[in-house]
């Protein structure tokens, strides 16, 4: 009898397993593929390894601005970049496996199915006092667009390419679509984004989304909004895409990135009394418990923001609740949301659109990167920070566009977690010269006291 069985060794599952083991629990971890899940093997980490290569190339392309003269033009060797990406993934995967072994967690390879007595993995049946489902998500298929793994692909296949196409259409202008568009464009691919909604990154603060779209277009990325891809036909030279506008485009390859769905295949949830909603997400209560007693779900499989760090936080909090003596599940919010485009986008809290929808009165402070000394030194003046605060100077949301935004947003999340006011953020001394000064200035601008910005709010 195990104290805990965890189905899925992604960022939610393996963290839950390790946290439980540190509290003395006997833990079984079940994984059908590789430890680390989509994030480590086909998502966050390999993508960021390639983005690092793209950033290095970008720096070389801009080097003349810094007085550096090159003998010849720089170009990406994608095969070598892939080798580096594989090494990064392998190193981190090995690190997780070492942690699992060191914490005496039993790792079983295979797919789990619920049965009356507990779980079945292949021919083996196991019983556990508690079960956590952390099986993650998989790509959504788009009607009329049949993936073939060669010319019509997802990001999974792109990450395994040995060479780059000359042109690529990305169907979907969400986080994945925009990150890959920026990365591949910098590497020399002609990229077109096809997005069904009126703007890219629909959930993001509208002003930030517009700034990113303008920036991407200035670097040659074509963005077609309010446009559906009706069908895609493989041709001898590539793929022909029929658009809802009546036009068609020809590209060498197509990447489909229109969202993800919960991965629950083979679990037999219904027979186990575990309910799902209309979109297939597992229904949980405030403690992540499903309709089956002592069975829980965390991460993508239960819906919400599909973020690796949120899944990890949920896994750790749940194990503390189950085995650490906590009376209630701790609040893990607020959740920062980073987007690794160029420039970066990051946010935490509510957008102005959400605040207006909910009838919440607020003021917005703004500060541009162009007025930041460090941004000027780095040659990265494209950017802006927004801070929303209410009448009591409570921080309601922070939204950033610019290099370093994904690092800066952690400070904003910490401030919101600690209940700091916009004035307290502004009056916290920030090192000079750093990009973080833009956050302090934007916070001060909420109540009209930004020093390095003209004007004063009444």
Short mmCIF file of C-alpha atoms in Angstrom, two decimals:
data_model
loop_
_atom_site.label_atom_id
_atom_site.label_comp_id
_atom_site.label_asym_id
_atom_site.label_seq_id
_atom_site.Cartn_x
_atom_site.Cartn_y
_atom_site.Cartn_z
CA UNK A 1 0.00 0.00 0.00
CA UNK A 2 1.38 3.36 -1.07
CA UNK A 3 0.63 6.59 0.71
CA UNK A 4 0.49 8.32 -2.66
CA UNK A 5 0.37 7.30 -6.30
CA UNK A 6 0.98 10.08 -8.83
CA UNK A 7 -0.04 9.60 -12.46
CA UNK A 8 2.25 11.70 -14.64
CA UNK A 9 5.82 12.84 -13.99
CA UNK A 10 5.55 16.31 -15.48
CA UNK A 11 6.22 19.53 -13.54
CA UNK A 12 3.13 19.00 -11.40
CA UNK A 13 3.47 15.28 -10.83
CA UNK A 14 7.15 14.92 -10.04
CA UNK A 15 7.11 17.96 -7.71
CA UNK A 16 4.09 16.54 -5.87
CA UNK A 17 5.89 13.20 -5.55
CA UNK A 18 9.12 14.71 -4.21
CA UNK A 19 7.28 17.01 -1.80
CA UNK A 20 5.25 14.08 -0.45
CA UNK A 21 8.38 11.95 -0.06
CA UNK A 22 10.09 14.74 1.89
CA UNK A 23 7.17 14.55 4.32
CA UNK A 24 7.78 10.83 4.78
CA UNK A 25 5.21 9.41 2.37
CA UNK A 26 5.74 6.18 0.43
CA UNK A 27 5.29 7.33 -3.17
CA UNK A 28 4.70 5.64 -6.52
CA UNK A 29 5.19 7.78 -9.63
CA UNK A 30 3.77 6.53 -12.93
CA UNK A 31 4.97 7.93 -16.27
CA UNK A 32 4.13 6.67 -19.76
CA UNK A 33 6.93 8.59 -21.51
CA UNK A 34 9.81 10.67 -20.09
CA UNK A 35 10.02 12.36 -16.72
CA UNK A 36 9.61 16.10 -16.94
CA UNK A 37 6.49 15.93 -19.08
CA UNK A 38 5.73 18.20 -22.01
CA UNK A 39 7.47 21.17 -20.37
CA UNK A 40 10.90 19.57 -20.19
CA UNK A 41 10.77 17.34 -23.24
CA UNK A 42 8.59 19.13 -25.82
CA UNK A 43 7.73 22.53 -24.40
CA UNK A 44 9.19 25.14 -22.06
CA UNK A 45 12.79 23.98 -21.86
CA UNK A 46 13.64 22.96 -25.46
CA UNK A 47 11.84 26.06 -26.73
CA UNK A 48 13.82 28.34 -24.42
CA UNK A 49 17.07 26.62 -25.45
CA UNK A 50 16.30 27.51 -29.07
CA UNK A 51 15.22 31.02 -28.06
CA UNK A 52 18.63 31.44 -26.40
CA UNK A 53 20.23 30.58 -29.76
CA UNK A 54 17.96 33.11 -31.47
CA UNK A 55 18.91 35.77 -28.91
CA UNK A 56 22.60 35.09 -29.49
CA UNK A 57 22.07 35.52 -33.23
CA UNK A 58 20.07 38.69 -32.61
CA UNK A 59 22.92 40.13 -30.54
CA UNK A 60 25.36 39.45 -33.38
CA UNK A 61 23.03 41.09 -35.89
CA UNK A 62 22.91 44.19 -33.67
CA UNK A 63 26.62 44.17 -32.85
CA UNK A 64 27.48 47.04 -35.22
CA UNK A 65 25.37 49.33 -33.01
CA UNK A 66 27.84 48.64 -30.20
CA UNK A 67 30.96 49.32 -32.25
CA UNK A 68 31.70 45.72 -33.11
CA UNK A 69 32.87 44.91 -36.64
CA UNK A 70 32.42 41.40 -38.03
CA UNK A 71 34.35 39.82 -40.89
CA UNK A 72 31.27 38.08 -42.30
CA UNK A 73 27.55 37.53 -41.86
CA UNK A 74 26.30 35.35 -39.00
CA UNK A 75 23.87 32.50 -39.63
CA UNK A 76 22.21 29.78 -37.58
CA UNK A 77 23.44 26.20 -37.77
CA UNK A 78 20.18 24.64 -36.68
CA UNK A 79 21.61 21.13 -36.35
CA UNK A 80 24.14 22.41 -33.82
CA UNK A 81 21.45 24.41 -32.03
CA UNK A 82 19.38 21.22 -31.86
CA UNK A 83 22.31 19.32 -30.38
CA UNK A 84 22.67 21.98 -27.69
CA UNK A 85 18.92 21.85 -27.02
CA UNK A 86 19.04 18.07 -26.64
CA UNK A 87 21.93 18.34 -24.18
CA UNK A 88 20.04 20.85 -22.04
CA UNK A 89 16.95 18.61 -21.96
CA UNK A 90 19.00 15.50 -21.19
CA UNK A 91 20.84 17.22 -18.34
CA UNK A 92 17.65 18.41 -16.68
CA UNK A 93 15.89 15.07 -17.20
CA UNK A 94 18.81 13.31 -15.55
CA UNK A 95 18.60 15.76 -12.67
CA UNK A 96 14.94 14.91 -12.06
CA UNK A 97 15.64 11.18 -12.18
CA UNK A 98 18.42 11.65 -9.62
CA UNK A 99 16.07 13.58 -7.34
CA UNK A 100 13.43 10.86 -7.61
CA UNK A 101 15.95 8.17 -6.76
CA UNK A 102 17.43 10.20 -3.91
CA UNK A 103 13.99 10.66 -2.38
CA UNK A 104 13.27 6.91 -2.68
CA UNK A 105 10.35 7.41 -5.04
CA UNK A 106 9.41 4.33 -7.05
CA UNK A 107 9.20 5.27 -10.72
CA UNK A 108 7.17 2.98 -12.95
CA UNK A 109 7.02 3.29 -16.74
CA UNK A 110 3.60 2.71 -18.23
CA UNK A 111 0.03 3.97 -18.51
CA UNK A 112 -2.31 3.89 -15.52
CA UNK A 113 -5.97 2.90 -15.56
CA UNK A 114 -8.43 3.19 -12.70
CA UNK A 115 -9.88 -0.12 -11.49
CA UNK A 116 -12.02 -0.99 -8.48
CA UNK A 117 -9.06 -1.89 -6.32
CA UNK A 118 -7.02 1.19 -7.25
CA UNK A 119 -4.82 1.44 -10.34
CA UNK A 120 -3.61 -0.92 -13.01
CA UNK A 121 -0.31 -0.37 -14.80
CA UNK A 122 0.05 -3.03 -17.47
CA UNK A 123 -0.52 -6.33 -15.66
CA UNK A 124 0.24 -4.88 -12.23
CA UNK A 125 -2.42 -3.61 -9.84
CA UNK A 126 -1.51 -1.18 -7.08
CA UNK A 127 -3.40 0.44 -4.22
CA UNK A 128 -2.74 3.86 -2.71
CA UNK A 129 -4.32 5.88 0.08
CA UNK A 130 -4.19 8.95 -2.14
CA UNK A 131 -3.97 9.41 -5.91
CA UNK A 132 -2.97 12.52 -7.84
CA UNK A 133 -3.77 12.80 -11.55
CA UNK A 134 -1.18 15.00 -13.27
CA UNK A 135 -1.37 13.77 -16.84
CA UNK A 136 -1.14 17.19 -18.49
CA UNK A 137 -2.49 18.08 -21.91
CA UNK A 138 -2.13 17.43 -25.62
CA UNK A 139 -2.61 19.44 -28.80
CA UNK A 140 -6.06 20.27 -30.12
CA UNK A 141 -6.74 19.26 -33.72
CA UNK A 142 -8.13 21.90 -36.04
CA UNK A 143 -10.98 20.88 -38.38
CA UNK A 144 -9.87 20.94 -42.00
CA UNK A 145 -6.18 20.91 -41.07
CA UNK A 146 -4.84 17.36 -40.99
CA UNK A 147 -1.42 17.04 -39.42
CA UNK A 148 0.99 14.71 -41.20
CA UNK A 149 4.07 15.19 -39.01
CA UNK A 150 6.12 16.38 -41.98
CA UNK A 151 4.70 19.49 -43.63
CA UNK A 152 1.77 20.14 -41.29
CA UNK A 153 3.05 19.82 -37.74
CA UNK A 154 2.85 21.01 -34.14
CA UNK A 155 5.67 22.52 -32.13
CA UNK A 156 6.58 18.97 -31.06
CA UNK A 157 7.89 18.22 -34.55
CA UNK A 158 9.44 21.68 -35.02
CA UNK A 159 11.61 21.07 -31.96
CA UNK A 160 13.02 17.95 -33.65
CA UNK A 161 13.75 19.47 -37.07
CA UNK A 162 17.32 19.13 -38.30
CA UNK A 163 17.01 22.11 -40.64
CA UNK A 164 14.72 25.09 -41.06
CA UNK A 165 12.20 25.77 -43.84
CA UNK A 166 12.34 28.98 -45.83
CA UNK A 167 8.75 29.83 -44.94
CA UNK A 168 6.29 28.80 -42.24
CA UNK A 169 2.66 29.58 -41.45
CA UNK A 170 1.69 29.34 -37.79
CA UNK A 171 -2.02 28.77 -37.23
CA UNK A 172 -2.73 30.33 -33.86
CA UNK A 173 -1.42 33.59 -32.43
CA UNK A 174 -1.36 32.54 -28.80
CA UNK A 175 1.66 32.09 -26.55
CA UNK A 176 3.21 29.17 -28.43
CA UNK A 177 2.52 30.66 -31.84
CA UNK A 178 4.05 34.03 -30.97
CA UNK A 179 7.10 32.55 -29.22
CA UNK A 180 7.90 30.32 -32.20
CA UNK A 181 7.22 33.14 -34.66
CA UNK A 182 9.75 35.43 -32.95
CA UNK A 183 12.32 32.67 -32.55
CA UNK A 184 12.14 31.30 -36.10
CA UNK A 185 11.94 34.73 -37.72
CA UNK A 186 15.18 35.70 -36.01
CA UNK A 187 16.71 32.51 -37.43
CA UNK A 188 15.79 33.56 -40.97
CA UNK A 189 12.42 31.86 -41.57
CA UNK A 190 9.68 33.91 -43.27
CA UNK A 191 6.81 33.58 -40.78
CA UNK A 192 3.08 34.24 -41.18
CA UNK A 193 0.72 34.03 -38.18
CA UNK A 194 -2.94 33.22 -38.84
CA UNK A 195 -5.11 34.16 -35.85
CA UNK A 196 -8.90 33.82 -35.67
CA UNK A 197 -9.44 36.57 -33.08
CA UNK A 198 -8.94 40.31 -33.69
CA UNK A 199 -5.53 40.33 -31.97
CA UNK A 200 -2.62 38.08 -31.07
CA UNK A 201 -2.33 36.89 -27.47
CA UNK A 202 -6.07 37.44 -26.80
CA UNK A 203 -5.93 37.13 -22.95
CA UNK A 204 -3.06 39.63 -22.64
CA UNK A 205 -3.53 43.33 -21.77
CA UNK A 206 -4.72 44.83 -25.06
CA UNK A 207 -2.16 47.64 -25.14
CA UNK A 208 0.69 45.20 -24.57
CA UNK A 209 -0.62 42.90 -27.30
CA UNK A 210 -0.70 45.81 -29.75
CA UNK A 211 2.87 46.77 -28.90
CA UNK A 212 4.08 43.23 -29.51
CA UNK A 213 2.18 42.94 -32.80
CA UNK A 214 3.70 46.21 -34.01
CA UNK A 215 7.16 45.01 -33.03
CA UNK A 216 6.76 41.65 -34.75
CA UNK A 217 5.51 43.26 -37.94
CA UNK A 218 8.48 45.65 -37.95
CA UNK A 219 10.76 42.61 -38.05
CA UNK A 220 8.99 41.10 -41.04
CA UNK A 221 6.51 38.73 -39.36
CA UNK A 222 3.19 38.83 -41.18
CA UNK A 223 0.16 38.73 -38.88
CA UNK A 224 -3.30 37.94 -40.23
CA UNK A 225 -5.91 38.54 -37.52
CA UNK A 226 -9.67 37.84 -37.69
CA UNK A 227 -8.71 35.14 -40.15
CA UNK A 228 -9.49 31.43 -40.11
CA UNK A 229 -7.48 28.72 -41.83
CA UNK A 230 -10.26 26.76 -43.52
CA UNK A 231 -8.12 24.03 -45.03
CA UNK A 232 -4.54 23.09 -45.82
CA UNK A 233 -3.42 21.02 -48.80
CA UNK A 234 0.01 19.49 -49.15
CA UNK A 235 1.59 20.27 -52.50
CA UNK A 236 4.84 19.25 -54.17
CA UNK A 237 6.54 22.43 -52.96
CA UNK A 238 4.89 22.81 -49.56
CA UNK A 239 1.41 23.61 -48.26
CA UNK A 240 -1.43 25.71 -49.64
CA UNK A 241 -3.71 27.24 -46.98
CA UNK A 242 -7.22 28.44 -47.82
CA UNK A 243 -8.22 31.40 -45.66
CA UNK A 244 -11.62 32.67 -44.52
CA UNK A 245 -10.89 35.96 -46.31
CA UNK A 246 -11.11 34.15 -49.64
CA UNK A 247 -7.36 34.32 -50.17
CA UNK A 248 -4.83 31.54 -49.96
CA UNK A 249 -1.15 31.47 -49.04
CA UNK A 250 1.65 29.11 -50.03
CA UNK A 251 4.33 28.15 -47.52
CA UNK A 252 6.91 25.42 -47.15
CA UNK A 253 5.52 24.17 -43.84
CA UNK A 254 2.66 24.79 -41.39
CA UNK A 255 2.69 24.68 -37.60
CA UNK A 256 -0.66 24.28 -35.84
CA UNK A 257 -0.84 25.93 -32.39
CA UNK A 258 -4.51 26.45 -31.56
CA UNK A 259 -4.50 25.35 -27.94
CA UNK A 260 -4.40 22.21 -25.86
CA UNK A 261 -6.85 19.75 -24.33
CA UNK A 262 -6.64 17.65 -21.16
CA UNK A 263 -4.91 14.30 -21.65
CA UNK A 264 -7.07 11.65 -19.98
CA UNK A 265 -6.94 8.80 -22.50
CA UNK A 266 -6.93 5.34 -20.96
CA UNK A 267 -7.60 6.46 -17.39
CA UNK A 268 -11.24 5.22 -17.36
CA UNK A 269 -12.32 8.25 -15.37
CA UNK A 270 -16.07 7.68 -15.71
CA UNK A 271 -15.91 4.17 -14.31
CA UNK A 272 -13.90 5.54 -11.39
CA UNK A 273 -16.55 8.13 -10.59
CA UNK A 274 -14.33 11.04 -11.66
CA UNK A 275 -16.34 13.72 -13.45
CA UNK A 276 -15.17 16.02 -16.24
CA UNK A 277 -16.66 19.20 -17.62
CA UNK A 278 -17.89 19.81 -21.16
CA UNK A 279 -14.35 20.30 -22.45
CA UNK A 280 -12.96 17.20 -20.77
CA UNK A 281 -11.21 18.88 -17.84
CA UNK A 282 -11.39 17.04 -14.52
CA UNK A 283 -13.70 18.76 -12.04
CA UNK A 284 -12.06 19.47 -8.67
CA UNK A 285 -13.00 21.26 -5.45
CA UNK A 286 -11.01 23.97 -3.62
CA UNK A 287 -8.53 21.31 -2.44
CA UNK A 288 -8.06 19.82 -5.94
CA UNK A 289 -10.10 16.73 -4.95
CA UNK A 290 -12.12 15.07 -7.69
CA UNK A 291 -15.55 13.50 -7.21
CA UNK A 292 -13.70 10.35 -6.10
CA UNK A 293 -12.60 10.51 -2.46
CA UNK A 294 -8.84 10.88 -1.91
CA UNK A 295 -8.24 11.31 -5.64
CA UNK A 296 -6.92 14.67 -6.78
CA UNK A 297 -6.03 16.45 -10.02
CA UNK A 298 -3.47 19.20 -10.64
CA UNK A 299 -2.05 21.08 -13.60
CA UNK A 300 -3.35 21.20 -17.15
CA UNK A 301 -5.68 18.23 -16.76
CA UNK A 302 -8.02 20.25 -14.51
CA UNK A 303 -7.98 23.40 -16.64
CA UNK A 304 -7.05 26.97 -15.78
CA UNK A 305 -3.76 28.56 -16.83
CA UNK A 306 -1.62 25.92 -18.51
CA UNK A 307 1.65 26.90 -16.88
CA UNK A 308 4.37 24.57 -15.64
CA UNK A 309 5.14 26.69 -12.59
CA UNK A 310 1.46 26.72 -11.61
CA UNK A 311 1.32 22.92 -11.86
CA UNK A 312 4.46 22.64 -9.72
CA UNK A 313 3.05 25.03 -7.12
CA UNK A 314 -0.20 23.05 -7.02
CA UNK A 315 1.69 19.78 -6.61
CA UNK A 316 3.82 21.09 -3.77
CA UNK A 317 0.88 22.73 -1.99
CA UNK A 318 -1.27 19.60 -2.31
CA UNK A 319 1.43 17.32 -0.90
CA UNK A 320 1.96 19.72 2.01
CA UNK A 321 -1.78 19.58 2.65
CA UNK A 322 -1.93 15.78 2.48
CA UNK A 323 1.24 14.90 4.36
CA UNK A 324 2.64 18.03 5.97
CA UNK A 325 -0.01 18.64 8.60
CA UNK A 326 -1.58 21.66 6.91
CA UNK A 327 -5.20 22.28 7.85
CA UNK A 328 -6.03 23.72 4.46
CA UNK A 329 -4.50 24.00 1.03
CA UNK A 330 -2.37 27.13 0.90
CA UNK A 331 -3.14 29.86 -1.61
CA UNK A 332 -0.62 29.69 -4.45
CA UNK A 333 -1.67 32.91 -6.17
CA UNK A 334 -1.02 35.25 -7.81
CA UNK A 335 0.42 33.41 -10.80
CA UNK A 336 2.90 35.28 -13.02
CA UNK A 337 2.49 34.61 -16.73
CA UNK A 338 5.67 34.96 -18.83
CA UNK A 339 5.75 34.92 -22.63
CA UNK A 340 9.18 34.52 -24.23
CA UNK A 341 8.65 36.52 -27.39
CA UNK A 342 11.05 39.20 -28.56
CA UNK A 343 10.68 41.51 -26.76
CA UNK A 344 9.27 39.56 -23.85
CA UNK A 345 5.76 39.91 -22.40
CA UNK A 346 4.83 39.19 -18.79
CA UNK A 347 1.86 39.80 -16.54
CA UNK A 348 0.39 39.11 -13.13
CA UNK A 349 -3.05 40.03 -11.84
CA UNK A 350 -5.92 41.57 -13.75
CA UNK A 351 -5.90 43.36 -17.09
CA UNK A 352 -7.63 46.70 -17.65
CA UNK A 353 -10.24 44.87 -19.72
CA UNK A 354 -11.02 42.53 -16.79
CA UNK A 355 -11.14 45.42 -14.32
CA UNK A 356 -13.60 47.36 -16.51
CA UNK A 357 -15.70 44.23 -17.00
CA UNK A 358 -15.93 43.75 -13.23
CA UNK A 359 -16.71 47.41 -12.56
CA UNK A 360 -13.56 48.00 -10.49
CA UNK A 361 -12.29 51.57 -10.35
CA UNK A 362 -8.56 51.82 -11.03
CA UNK A 363 -5.74 54.03 -12.18
CA UNK A 364 -2.91 52.97 -14.47
CA UNK A 365 0.72 53.97 -14.18
CA UNK A 366 2.95 53.69 -17.24
CA UNK A 367 6.66 53.93 -17.84
CA UNK A 368 8.52 53.42 -21.13
CA UNK A 369 11.76 51.54 -21.57
CA UNK A 370 12.98 54.45 -23.69
CA UNK A 371 13.34 56.50 -20.49
CA UNK A 372 15.30 53.79 -18.66
CA UNK A 373 19.09 54.14 -18.55
CA UNK A 374 19.80 50.41 -18.57
CA UNK A 375 17.49 49.84 -21.55
CA UNK A 376 19.35 52.55 -23.45
CA UNK A 377 22.73 51.04 -22.55
CA UNK A 378 21.55 47.63 -23.72
CA UNK A 379 20.01 48.96 -26.91
CA UNK A 380 16.64 47.53 -25.84
CA UNK A 381 14.42 50.61 -25.64
CA UNK A 382 11.32 48.95 -27.07
CA UNK A 383 9.05 48.33 -24.10
CA UNK A 384 6.65 49.59 -21.48
CA UNK A 385 5.46 48.65 -17.98
CA UNK A 386 1.86 49.15 -16.82
CA UNK A 387 0.70 49.01 -13.19
CA UNK A 388 -2.99 49.04 -12.26
CA UNK A 389 -3.90 50.23 -8.77
CA UNK A 390 -7.18 50.96 -7.02
CA UNK A 391 -8.24 53.93 -4.88
CA UNK A 392 -6.45 52.44 -1.86
CA UNK A 393 -3.28 51.95 -3.93
CA UNK A 394 -3.70 48.17 -3.92
CA UNK A 395 -1.87 46.51 -6.81
CA UNK A 396 -4.45 44.99 -9.13
CA UNK A 397 -2.25 43.99 -12.05
CA UNK A 398 1.18 44.48 -13.59
CA UNK A 399 1.87 44.06 -17.30
CA UNK A 400 5.25 44.41 -18.99
CA UNK A 401 6.55 44.41 -22.54
CA UNK A 402 10.30 44.49 -23.09
CA UNK A 403 13.53 42.61 -22.52
CA UNK A 404 13.76 41.28 -18.98
CA UNK A 405 9.98 41.42 -18.47
CA UNK A 406 9.81 37.73 -17.54
CA UNK A 407 12.32 38.33 -14.72
CA UNK A 408 10.78 41.58 -13.52
CA UNK A 409 7.32 40.08 -13.16
CA UNK A 410 8.49 37.93 -10.24
CA UNK A 411 8.96 41.08 -8.17
CA UNK A 412 5.45 42.20 -9.03
CA UNK A 413 4.04 38.79 -8.07
CA UNK A 414 5.92 38.89 -4.76
CA UNK A 415 4.61 42.39 -4.05
CA UNK A 416 1.04 41.28 -4.71
CA UNK A 417 1.53 38.14 -2.61
CA UNK A 418 2.81 40.23 0.29
CA UNK A 419 -0.01 42.75 -0.06
CA UNK A 420 2.31 45.66 -0.83
CA UNK A 421 0.79 48.84 -2.24
CA UNK A 422 1.86 50.58 -5.42
CA UNK A 423 3.43 53.26 -3.20
CA UNK A 424 5.47 50.65 -1.34
CA UNK A 425 6.75 49.24 -4.64
CA UNK A 426 7.65 52.73 -5.82
CA UNK A 427 9.38 53.60 -2.54
CA UNK A 428 11.42 50.39 -2.48
CA UNK A 429 14.91 51.36 -3.64
CA UNK A 430 15.68 49.69 -6.97
CA UNK A 431 19.28 49.29 -8.11
CA UNK A 432 20.49 51.70 -10.77
CA UNK A 433 20.87 51.19 -13.63
CA UNK A 434 18.51 48.22 -13.99
CA UNK A 435 15.38 47.41 -15.97
CA UNK A 436 13.55 46.92 -12.65
CA UNK A 437 13.48 50.71 -12.24
CA UNK A 438 10.73 50.79 -14.87
CA UNK A 439 8.46 48.89 -12.47
CA UNK A 440 9.14 51.36 -9.65
CA UNK A 441 8.48 54.32 -11.94
CA UNK A 442 5.25 52.81 -13.30
CA UNK A 443 4.08 52.14 -9.74
CA UNK A 444 4.83 55.75 -8.77
CA UNK A 445 2.95 56.93 -11.86
CA UNK A 446 -0.24 55.34 -10.51
CA UNK A 447 -0.42 58.16 -7.96
CA UNK A 448 1.30 60.75 -10.14
CA UNK A 449 4.81 60.77 -8.72
CA UNK A 450 7.02 59.16 -11.38
CA UNK A 451 10.22 61.22 -11.29
CA UNK A 452 11.49 60.46 -14.80
CA UNK A 453 8.21 61.13 -16.56
CA UNK A 454 6.70 64.48 -17.52
CA UNK A 455 3.38 65.51 -16.03
CA UNK A 456 1.61 64.86 -12.79
CA UNK A 457 -1.72 63.21 -12.21
CA UNK A 458 -4.41 65.30 -10.54
#
